[in-house]
Short mmCIF file of C-alpha atoms and ligand atoms in Angstrom, two decimals:
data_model
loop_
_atom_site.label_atom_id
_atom_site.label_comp_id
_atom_site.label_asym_id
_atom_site.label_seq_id
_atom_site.Cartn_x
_atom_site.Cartn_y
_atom_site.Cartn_z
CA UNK A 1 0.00 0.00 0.00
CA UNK A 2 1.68 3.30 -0.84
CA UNK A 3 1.53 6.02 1.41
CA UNK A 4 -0.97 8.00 -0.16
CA UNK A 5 -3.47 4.57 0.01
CA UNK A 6 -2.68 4.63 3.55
CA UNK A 7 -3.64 8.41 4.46
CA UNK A 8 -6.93 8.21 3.08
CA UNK A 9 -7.37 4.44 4.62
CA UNK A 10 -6.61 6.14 7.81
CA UNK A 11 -9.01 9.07 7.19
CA UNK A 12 -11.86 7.13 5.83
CA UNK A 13 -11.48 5.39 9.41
CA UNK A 14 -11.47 8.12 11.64
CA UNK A 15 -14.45 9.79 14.18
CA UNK A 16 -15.67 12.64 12.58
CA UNK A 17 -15.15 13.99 16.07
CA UNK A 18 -11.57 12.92 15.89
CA UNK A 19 -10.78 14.10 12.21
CA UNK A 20 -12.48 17.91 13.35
CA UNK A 21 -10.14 17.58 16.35
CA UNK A 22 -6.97 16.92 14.45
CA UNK A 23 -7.93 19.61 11.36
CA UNK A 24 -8.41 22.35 14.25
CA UNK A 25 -5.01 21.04 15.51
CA UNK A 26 -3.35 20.95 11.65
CA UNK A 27 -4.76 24.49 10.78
CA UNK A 28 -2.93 26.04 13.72
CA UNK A 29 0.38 23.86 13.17
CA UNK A 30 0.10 24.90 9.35
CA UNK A 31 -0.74 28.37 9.48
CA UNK A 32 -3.69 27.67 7.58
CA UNK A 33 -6.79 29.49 6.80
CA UNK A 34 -9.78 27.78 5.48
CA UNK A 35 -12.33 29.56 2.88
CA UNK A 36 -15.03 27.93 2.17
CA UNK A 37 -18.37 29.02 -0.23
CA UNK A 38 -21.48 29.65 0.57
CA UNK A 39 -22.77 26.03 -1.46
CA UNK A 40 -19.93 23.98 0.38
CA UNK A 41 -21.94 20.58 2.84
CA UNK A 42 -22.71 22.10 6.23
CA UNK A 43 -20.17 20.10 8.07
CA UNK A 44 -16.95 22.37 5.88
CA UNK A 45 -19.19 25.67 6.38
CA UNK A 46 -19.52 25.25 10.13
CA UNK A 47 -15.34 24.30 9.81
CA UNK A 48 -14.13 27.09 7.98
CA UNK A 49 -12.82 30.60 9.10
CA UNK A 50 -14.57 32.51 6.77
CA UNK A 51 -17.76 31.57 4.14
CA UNK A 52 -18.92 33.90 2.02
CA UNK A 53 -18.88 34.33 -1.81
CA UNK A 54 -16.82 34.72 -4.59
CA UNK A 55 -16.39 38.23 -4.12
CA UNK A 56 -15.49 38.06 -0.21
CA UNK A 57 -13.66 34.94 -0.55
CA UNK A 58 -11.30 36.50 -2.67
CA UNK A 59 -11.06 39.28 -0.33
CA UNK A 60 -10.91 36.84 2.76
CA UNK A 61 -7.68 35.41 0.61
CA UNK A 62 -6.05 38.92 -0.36
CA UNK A 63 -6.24 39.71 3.24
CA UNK A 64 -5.00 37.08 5.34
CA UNK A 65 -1.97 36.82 6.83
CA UNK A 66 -1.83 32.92 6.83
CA UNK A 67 0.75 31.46 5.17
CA UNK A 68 -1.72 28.62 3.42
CA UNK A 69 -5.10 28.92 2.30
CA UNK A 70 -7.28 26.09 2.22
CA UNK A 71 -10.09 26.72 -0.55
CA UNK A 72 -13.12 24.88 0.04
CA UNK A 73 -14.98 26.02 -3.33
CA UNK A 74 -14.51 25.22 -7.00
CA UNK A 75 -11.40 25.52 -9.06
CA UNK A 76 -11.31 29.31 -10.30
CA UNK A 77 -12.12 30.22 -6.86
CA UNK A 78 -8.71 28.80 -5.49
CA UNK A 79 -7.18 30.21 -8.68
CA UNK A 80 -8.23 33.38 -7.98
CA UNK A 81 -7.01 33.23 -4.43
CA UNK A 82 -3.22 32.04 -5.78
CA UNK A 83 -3.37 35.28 -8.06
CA UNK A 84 -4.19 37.37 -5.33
CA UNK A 85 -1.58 36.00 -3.14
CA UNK A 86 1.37 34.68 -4.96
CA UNK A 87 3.47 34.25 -1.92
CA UNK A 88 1.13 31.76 -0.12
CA UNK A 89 0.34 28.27 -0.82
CA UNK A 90 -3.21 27.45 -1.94
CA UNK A 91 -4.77 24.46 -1.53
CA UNK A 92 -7.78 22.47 -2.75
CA UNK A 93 -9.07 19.67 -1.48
CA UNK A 94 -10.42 17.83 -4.75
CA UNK A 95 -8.77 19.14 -8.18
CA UNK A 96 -11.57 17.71 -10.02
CA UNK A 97 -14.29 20.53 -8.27
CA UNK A 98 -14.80 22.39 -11.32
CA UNK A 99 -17.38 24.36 -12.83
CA UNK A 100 -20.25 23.79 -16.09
CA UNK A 101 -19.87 27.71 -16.31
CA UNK A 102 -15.75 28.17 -16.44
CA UNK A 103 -15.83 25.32 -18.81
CA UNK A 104 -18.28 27.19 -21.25
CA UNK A 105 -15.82 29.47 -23.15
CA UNK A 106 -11.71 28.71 -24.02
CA UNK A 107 -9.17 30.95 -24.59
CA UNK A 108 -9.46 30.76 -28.38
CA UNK A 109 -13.13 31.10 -28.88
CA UNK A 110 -12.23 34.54 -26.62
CA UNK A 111 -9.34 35.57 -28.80
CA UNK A 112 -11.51 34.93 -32.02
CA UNK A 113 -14.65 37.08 -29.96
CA UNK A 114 -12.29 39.85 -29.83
CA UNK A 115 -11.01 39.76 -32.79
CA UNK A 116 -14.34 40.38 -33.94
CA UNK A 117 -14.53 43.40 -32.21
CA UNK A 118 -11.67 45.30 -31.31
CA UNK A 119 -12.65 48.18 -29.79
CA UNK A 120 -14.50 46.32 -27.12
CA UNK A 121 -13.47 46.12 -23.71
CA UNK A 122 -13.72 42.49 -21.72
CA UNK A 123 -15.64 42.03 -18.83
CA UNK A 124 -15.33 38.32 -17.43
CA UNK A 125 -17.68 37.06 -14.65
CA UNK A 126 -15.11 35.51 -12.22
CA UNK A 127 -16.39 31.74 -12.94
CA UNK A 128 -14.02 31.55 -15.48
CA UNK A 129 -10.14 30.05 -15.96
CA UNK A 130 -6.80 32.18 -15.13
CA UNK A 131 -6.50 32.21 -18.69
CA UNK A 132 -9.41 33.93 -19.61
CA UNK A 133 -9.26 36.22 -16.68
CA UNK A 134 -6.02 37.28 -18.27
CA UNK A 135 -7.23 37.96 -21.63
CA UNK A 136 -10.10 40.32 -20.34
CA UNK A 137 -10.13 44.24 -18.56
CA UNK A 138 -12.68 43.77 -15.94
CA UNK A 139 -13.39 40.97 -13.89
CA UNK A 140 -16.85 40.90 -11.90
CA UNK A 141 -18.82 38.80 -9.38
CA UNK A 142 -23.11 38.68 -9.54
CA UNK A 143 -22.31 40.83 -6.14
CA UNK A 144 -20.57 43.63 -8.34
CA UNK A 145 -21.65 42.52 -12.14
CA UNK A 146 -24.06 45.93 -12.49
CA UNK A 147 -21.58 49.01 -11.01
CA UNK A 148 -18.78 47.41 -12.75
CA UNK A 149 -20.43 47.77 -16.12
CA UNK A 150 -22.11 50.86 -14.86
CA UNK A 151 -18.12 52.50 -14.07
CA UNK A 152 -17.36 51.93 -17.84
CA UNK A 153 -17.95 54.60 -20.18
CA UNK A 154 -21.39 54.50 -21.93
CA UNK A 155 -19.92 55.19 -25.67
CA UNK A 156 -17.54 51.92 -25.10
CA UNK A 157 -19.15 48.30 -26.19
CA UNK A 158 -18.56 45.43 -23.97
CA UNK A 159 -17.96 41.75 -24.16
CA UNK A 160 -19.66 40.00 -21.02
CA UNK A 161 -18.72 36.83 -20.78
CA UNK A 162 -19.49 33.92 -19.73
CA UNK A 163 -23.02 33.97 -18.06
CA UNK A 164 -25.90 34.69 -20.46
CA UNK A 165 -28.45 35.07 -18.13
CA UNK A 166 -26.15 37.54 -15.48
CA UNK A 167 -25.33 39.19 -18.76
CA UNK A 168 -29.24 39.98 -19.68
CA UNK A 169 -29.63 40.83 -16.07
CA UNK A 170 -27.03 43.45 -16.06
CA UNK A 171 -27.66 44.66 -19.58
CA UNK A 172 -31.39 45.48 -18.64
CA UNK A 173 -30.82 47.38 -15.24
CA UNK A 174 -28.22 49.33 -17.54
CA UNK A 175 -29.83 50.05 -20.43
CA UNK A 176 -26.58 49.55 -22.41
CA UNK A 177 -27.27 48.80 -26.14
CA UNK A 178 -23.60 48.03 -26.87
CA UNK A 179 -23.08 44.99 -25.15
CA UNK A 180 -22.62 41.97 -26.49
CA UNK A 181 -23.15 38.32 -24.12
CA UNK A 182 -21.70 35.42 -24.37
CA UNK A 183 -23.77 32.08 -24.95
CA UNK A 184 -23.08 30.71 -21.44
CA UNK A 185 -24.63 28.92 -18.12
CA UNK A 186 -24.46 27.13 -15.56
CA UNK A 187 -26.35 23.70 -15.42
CA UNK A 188 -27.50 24.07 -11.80
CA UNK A 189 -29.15 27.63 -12.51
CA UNK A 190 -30.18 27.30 -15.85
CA UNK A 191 -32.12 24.48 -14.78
CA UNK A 192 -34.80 26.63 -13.21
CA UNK A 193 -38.04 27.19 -15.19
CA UNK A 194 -40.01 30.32 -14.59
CA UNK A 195 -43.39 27.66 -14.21
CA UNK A 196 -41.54 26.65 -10.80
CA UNK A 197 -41.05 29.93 -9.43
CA UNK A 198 -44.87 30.99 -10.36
CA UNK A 199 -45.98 27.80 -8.47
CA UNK A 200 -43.80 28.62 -5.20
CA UNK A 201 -45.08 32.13 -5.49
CA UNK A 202 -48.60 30.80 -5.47
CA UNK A 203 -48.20 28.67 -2.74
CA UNK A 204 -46.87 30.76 -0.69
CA UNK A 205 -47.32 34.77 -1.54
CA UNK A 206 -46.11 35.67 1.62
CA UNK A 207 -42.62 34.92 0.92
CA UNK A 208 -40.05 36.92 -0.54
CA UNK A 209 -37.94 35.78 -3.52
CA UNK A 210 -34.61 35.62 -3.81
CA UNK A 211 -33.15 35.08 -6.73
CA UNK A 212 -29.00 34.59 -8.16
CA UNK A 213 -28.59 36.34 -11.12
CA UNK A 214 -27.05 33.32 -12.76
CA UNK A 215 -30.89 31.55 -12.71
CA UNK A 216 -32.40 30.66 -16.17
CA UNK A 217 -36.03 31.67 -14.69
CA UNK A 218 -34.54 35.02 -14.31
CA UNK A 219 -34.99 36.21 -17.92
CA UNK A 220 -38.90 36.19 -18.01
CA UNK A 221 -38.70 38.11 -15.08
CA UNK A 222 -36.68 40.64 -16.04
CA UNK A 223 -39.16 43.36 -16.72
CA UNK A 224 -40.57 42.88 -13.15
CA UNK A 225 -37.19 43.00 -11.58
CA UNK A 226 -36.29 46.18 -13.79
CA UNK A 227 -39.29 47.75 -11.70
CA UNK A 228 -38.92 46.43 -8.74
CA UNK A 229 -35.95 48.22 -6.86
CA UNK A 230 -35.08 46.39 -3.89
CA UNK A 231 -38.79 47.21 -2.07
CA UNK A 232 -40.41 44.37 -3.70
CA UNK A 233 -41.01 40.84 -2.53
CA UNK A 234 -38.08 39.75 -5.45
CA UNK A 235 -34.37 40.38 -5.13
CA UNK A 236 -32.06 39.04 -7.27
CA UNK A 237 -28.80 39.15 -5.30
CA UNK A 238 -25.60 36.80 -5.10
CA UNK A 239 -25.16 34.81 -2.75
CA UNK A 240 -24.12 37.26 0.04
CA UNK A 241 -26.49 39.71 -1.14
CA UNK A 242 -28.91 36.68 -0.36
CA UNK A 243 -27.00 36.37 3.20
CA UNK A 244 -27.70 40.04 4.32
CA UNK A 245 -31.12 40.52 2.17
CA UNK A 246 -32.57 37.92 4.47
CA UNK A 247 -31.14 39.20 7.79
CA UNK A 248 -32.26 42.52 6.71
CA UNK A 249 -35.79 42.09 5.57
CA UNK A 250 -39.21 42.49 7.65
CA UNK A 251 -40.37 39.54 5.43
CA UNK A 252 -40.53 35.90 7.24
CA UNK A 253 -40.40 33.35 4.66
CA UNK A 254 -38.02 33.22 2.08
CA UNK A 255 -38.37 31.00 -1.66
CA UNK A 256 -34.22 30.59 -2.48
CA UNK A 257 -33.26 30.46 -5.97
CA UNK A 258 -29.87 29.72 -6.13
CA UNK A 259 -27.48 26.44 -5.14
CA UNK A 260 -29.17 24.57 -1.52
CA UNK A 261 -25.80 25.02 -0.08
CA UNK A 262 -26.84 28.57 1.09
CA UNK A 263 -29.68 27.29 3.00
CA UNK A 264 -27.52 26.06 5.83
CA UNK A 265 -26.22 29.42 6.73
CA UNK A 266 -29.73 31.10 5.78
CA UNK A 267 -31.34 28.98 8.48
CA UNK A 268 -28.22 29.47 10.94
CA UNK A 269 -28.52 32.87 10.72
CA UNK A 270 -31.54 33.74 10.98
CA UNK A 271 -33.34 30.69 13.28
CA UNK A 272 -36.55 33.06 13.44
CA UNK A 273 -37.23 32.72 9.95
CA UNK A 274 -37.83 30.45 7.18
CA UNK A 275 -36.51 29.45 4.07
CA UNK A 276 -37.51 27.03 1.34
CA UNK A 277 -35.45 25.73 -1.75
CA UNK A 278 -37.40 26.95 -4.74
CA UNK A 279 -35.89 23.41 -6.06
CA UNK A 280 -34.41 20.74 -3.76
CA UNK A 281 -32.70 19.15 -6.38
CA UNK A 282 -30.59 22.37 -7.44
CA UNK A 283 -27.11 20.93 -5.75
CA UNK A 284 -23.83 21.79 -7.67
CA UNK A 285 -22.10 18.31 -7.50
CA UNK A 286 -18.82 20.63 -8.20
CA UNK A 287 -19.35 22.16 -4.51
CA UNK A 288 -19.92 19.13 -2.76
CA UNK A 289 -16.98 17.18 -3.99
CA UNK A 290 -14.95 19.01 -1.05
CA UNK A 291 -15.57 16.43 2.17
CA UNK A 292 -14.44 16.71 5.75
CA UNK A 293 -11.77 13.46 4.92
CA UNK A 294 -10.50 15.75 1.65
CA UNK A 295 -10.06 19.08 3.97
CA UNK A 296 -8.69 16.59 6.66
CA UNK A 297 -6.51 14.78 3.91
CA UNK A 298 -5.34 18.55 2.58
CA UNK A 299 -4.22 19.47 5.92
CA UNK A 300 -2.29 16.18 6.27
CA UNK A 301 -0.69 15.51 2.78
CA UNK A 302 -0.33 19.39 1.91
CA UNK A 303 -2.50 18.37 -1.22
CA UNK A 304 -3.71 19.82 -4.07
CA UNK A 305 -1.70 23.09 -4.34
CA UNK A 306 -3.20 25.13 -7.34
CA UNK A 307 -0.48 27.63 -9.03
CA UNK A 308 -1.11 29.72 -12.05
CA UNK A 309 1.71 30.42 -14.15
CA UNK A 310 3.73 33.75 -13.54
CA UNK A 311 2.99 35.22 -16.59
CA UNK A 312 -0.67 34.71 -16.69
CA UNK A 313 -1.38 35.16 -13.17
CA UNK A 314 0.35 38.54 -13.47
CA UNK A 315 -2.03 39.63 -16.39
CA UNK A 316 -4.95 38.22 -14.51
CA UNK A 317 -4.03 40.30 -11.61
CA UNK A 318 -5.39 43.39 -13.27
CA UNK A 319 -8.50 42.74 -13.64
CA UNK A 320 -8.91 40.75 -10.48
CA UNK A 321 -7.72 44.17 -8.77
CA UNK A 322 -10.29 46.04 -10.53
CA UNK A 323 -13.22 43.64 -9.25
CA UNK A 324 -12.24 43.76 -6.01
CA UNK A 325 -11.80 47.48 -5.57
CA UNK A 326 -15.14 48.37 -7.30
CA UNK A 327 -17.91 46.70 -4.59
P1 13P B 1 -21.60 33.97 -5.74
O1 13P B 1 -20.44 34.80 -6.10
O2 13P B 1 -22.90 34.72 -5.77
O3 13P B 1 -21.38 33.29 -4.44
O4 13P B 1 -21.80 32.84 -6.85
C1 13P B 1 -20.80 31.91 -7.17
C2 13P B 1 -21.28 30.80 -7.97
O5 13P B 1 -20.58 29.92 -8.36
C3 13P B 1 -22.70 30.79 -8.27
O6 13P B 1 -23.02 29.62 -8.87
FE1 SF4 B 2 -20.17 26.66 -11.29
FE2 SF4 B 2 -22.81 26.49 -11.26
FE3 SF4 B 2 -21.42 25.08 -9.51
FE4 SF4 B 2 -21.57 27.78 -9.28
S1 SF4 B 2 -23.24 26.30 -9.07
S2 SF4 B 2 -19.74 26.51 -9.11
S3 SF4 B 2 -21.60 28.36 -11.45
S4 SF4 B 2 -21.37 24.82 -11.74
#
């Protein structure tokens, strides 16, 4: 049995009270902070030093002063944190968390994009590769997606890439004519059909409606949202804009549009109150590839670091810095 064969043996056999004993112990002996996203299992939420999302994660990770950083999230979120901090050592606990929405534009099919219109400037949701990141002028998050695009000249046509439905969201509470989207989605939120948020609504118009921007329901709702402000029983919000929506509001039921993940800290937060999954099925298998045994196995085996090469990391930099100081 090789060594590795025996670590996760070992793991696989240990009390979960045990293995959260010996990661507290590791994290201290390691220096380590752990990040973890607001769709991570309950169990690596409750765990981690920080949960937020992409936006305050990577602000969590160009803040710390720990010398690793564990990333309990999806691949371009631990990317993102080895940009920011190219002195630290980032870790993931599975390399294979990925994401349907990263994976749904390459570097060439950008290059070609631009090519086609070269007076444009790039603005890349951050759910996409270092690579791509590097190639574009803005980065954005769904917390930041609308003043990022609203801080760029109107007379200047955008590429928004890769989220079509953020990218209709943003383009209608701008206005903006000269913007063009890119074909892409996620196949957790694109999942949702506008029929299932009617029903919820119906059964239970008390609620309020929260809604991530990346949802496929979102687009027949648009001109509602457009007139809605943030008064009305439907906010579309990211994840942490769900977080502080809910604490915030009078309202006592929530319907959650986004990833089930969130409704752990939802309820946590705010035990008065209550929240149902507009969709119990809507789990990013991506997210919950990161176990306690893998974050326990990290902290052990100093496994998976994620690097970006120098080059592209330092290109990617740019327009990470502009997404994080525009919020
Ligand atoms: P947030 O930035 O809103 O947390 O979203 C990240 C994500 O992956 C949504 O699917
Ligand atoms: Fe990517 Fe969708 Fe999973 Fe978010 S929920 S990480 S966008 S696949």
């Amino acid at each position: 049995m090789t060594t590795r064969e025996a670590t996760i043996k070992r793991t696989q056999s240990i009390p979960k009270e045990q293995m959260l004993k010996e990661i507290n112990e590791l994290r201290k002996v390691r220096n380590a902070v752990i990040l973890a996203h607001n769709y991570q299992i309950s169990e690596i939420q409750d765990i981690a030093d920080f949960v937020g999302d992409s936006l305050g994660l990577s602000q969590q990770a160009a803040q710390t002063k720990a010398q690793t950083i564990i990333f309990c999230g999806v691949h371009f979120m631990a990317e993102t944190a080895a940009i920011l901090c190219p002195t630290k050592k980032v870790l993931i606990p599975d390399l294979d968390a990925g994401c349907s929405l990263a994976a749904s534009i390459n570097i060439d099919q950008l290059r070609d994009w631009k090519a086609e219109h070269p007076n444009a400037l790039v603005v890349s949701y951050v759910n996409t590769t270092a690579e791509i990141k590097a190639e574009s002028d803005y980065c954005c998050t769904s917390g930041n997606a609308l003043k990022i695009v609203q801080s760029i000249p109107d007379d200047v046509e955008i590429l928004f890439l890769p989220d079509m439905f953020l990218g209709s969201w943003v383009q209608k509470m701008t206005g903006r004519k000269n913007m063009h989207i890119w074909m892409g989605e996620c196949h957790v939120h694109a999942a949702i059909h506008p029929q299932e948020i009617d029903q919820k609504i119906k059964e239970h118009p008390d609620a309020e409606l929260l809604i991530h921007p990346e949802c496929g329901c979102l687009t027949p709702y648009l001109d509602r949202v457009a007139r809605a402000g943030n008064g009305d029983q439907l906010k579309v919000a990211s994840t942490e804009g769900m977080i502080r929506r809910a604490a915030d509001s009078p309202a006592k039921k929530f319907v959650v549009a986004t990833e089930i993940g969130i409704l752990h800290r939802l309820k946590k937060e705010n035990p008065d109150k209550e929240f149902l999954p507009i969709n119990s099925e809507m789990s990013c298998m991506f997210m919950k590839m990161i176990t306690l045994e893998k974050l326990h196995r990290s902290l052990v085996e100093d496994v998976f670091e994620v690097t970006v090469p120098e080059e592209i990391a330092q290109k990617a930099l740019k327009s990470i810095e502009r997404m994080i100081s525009i919020y």
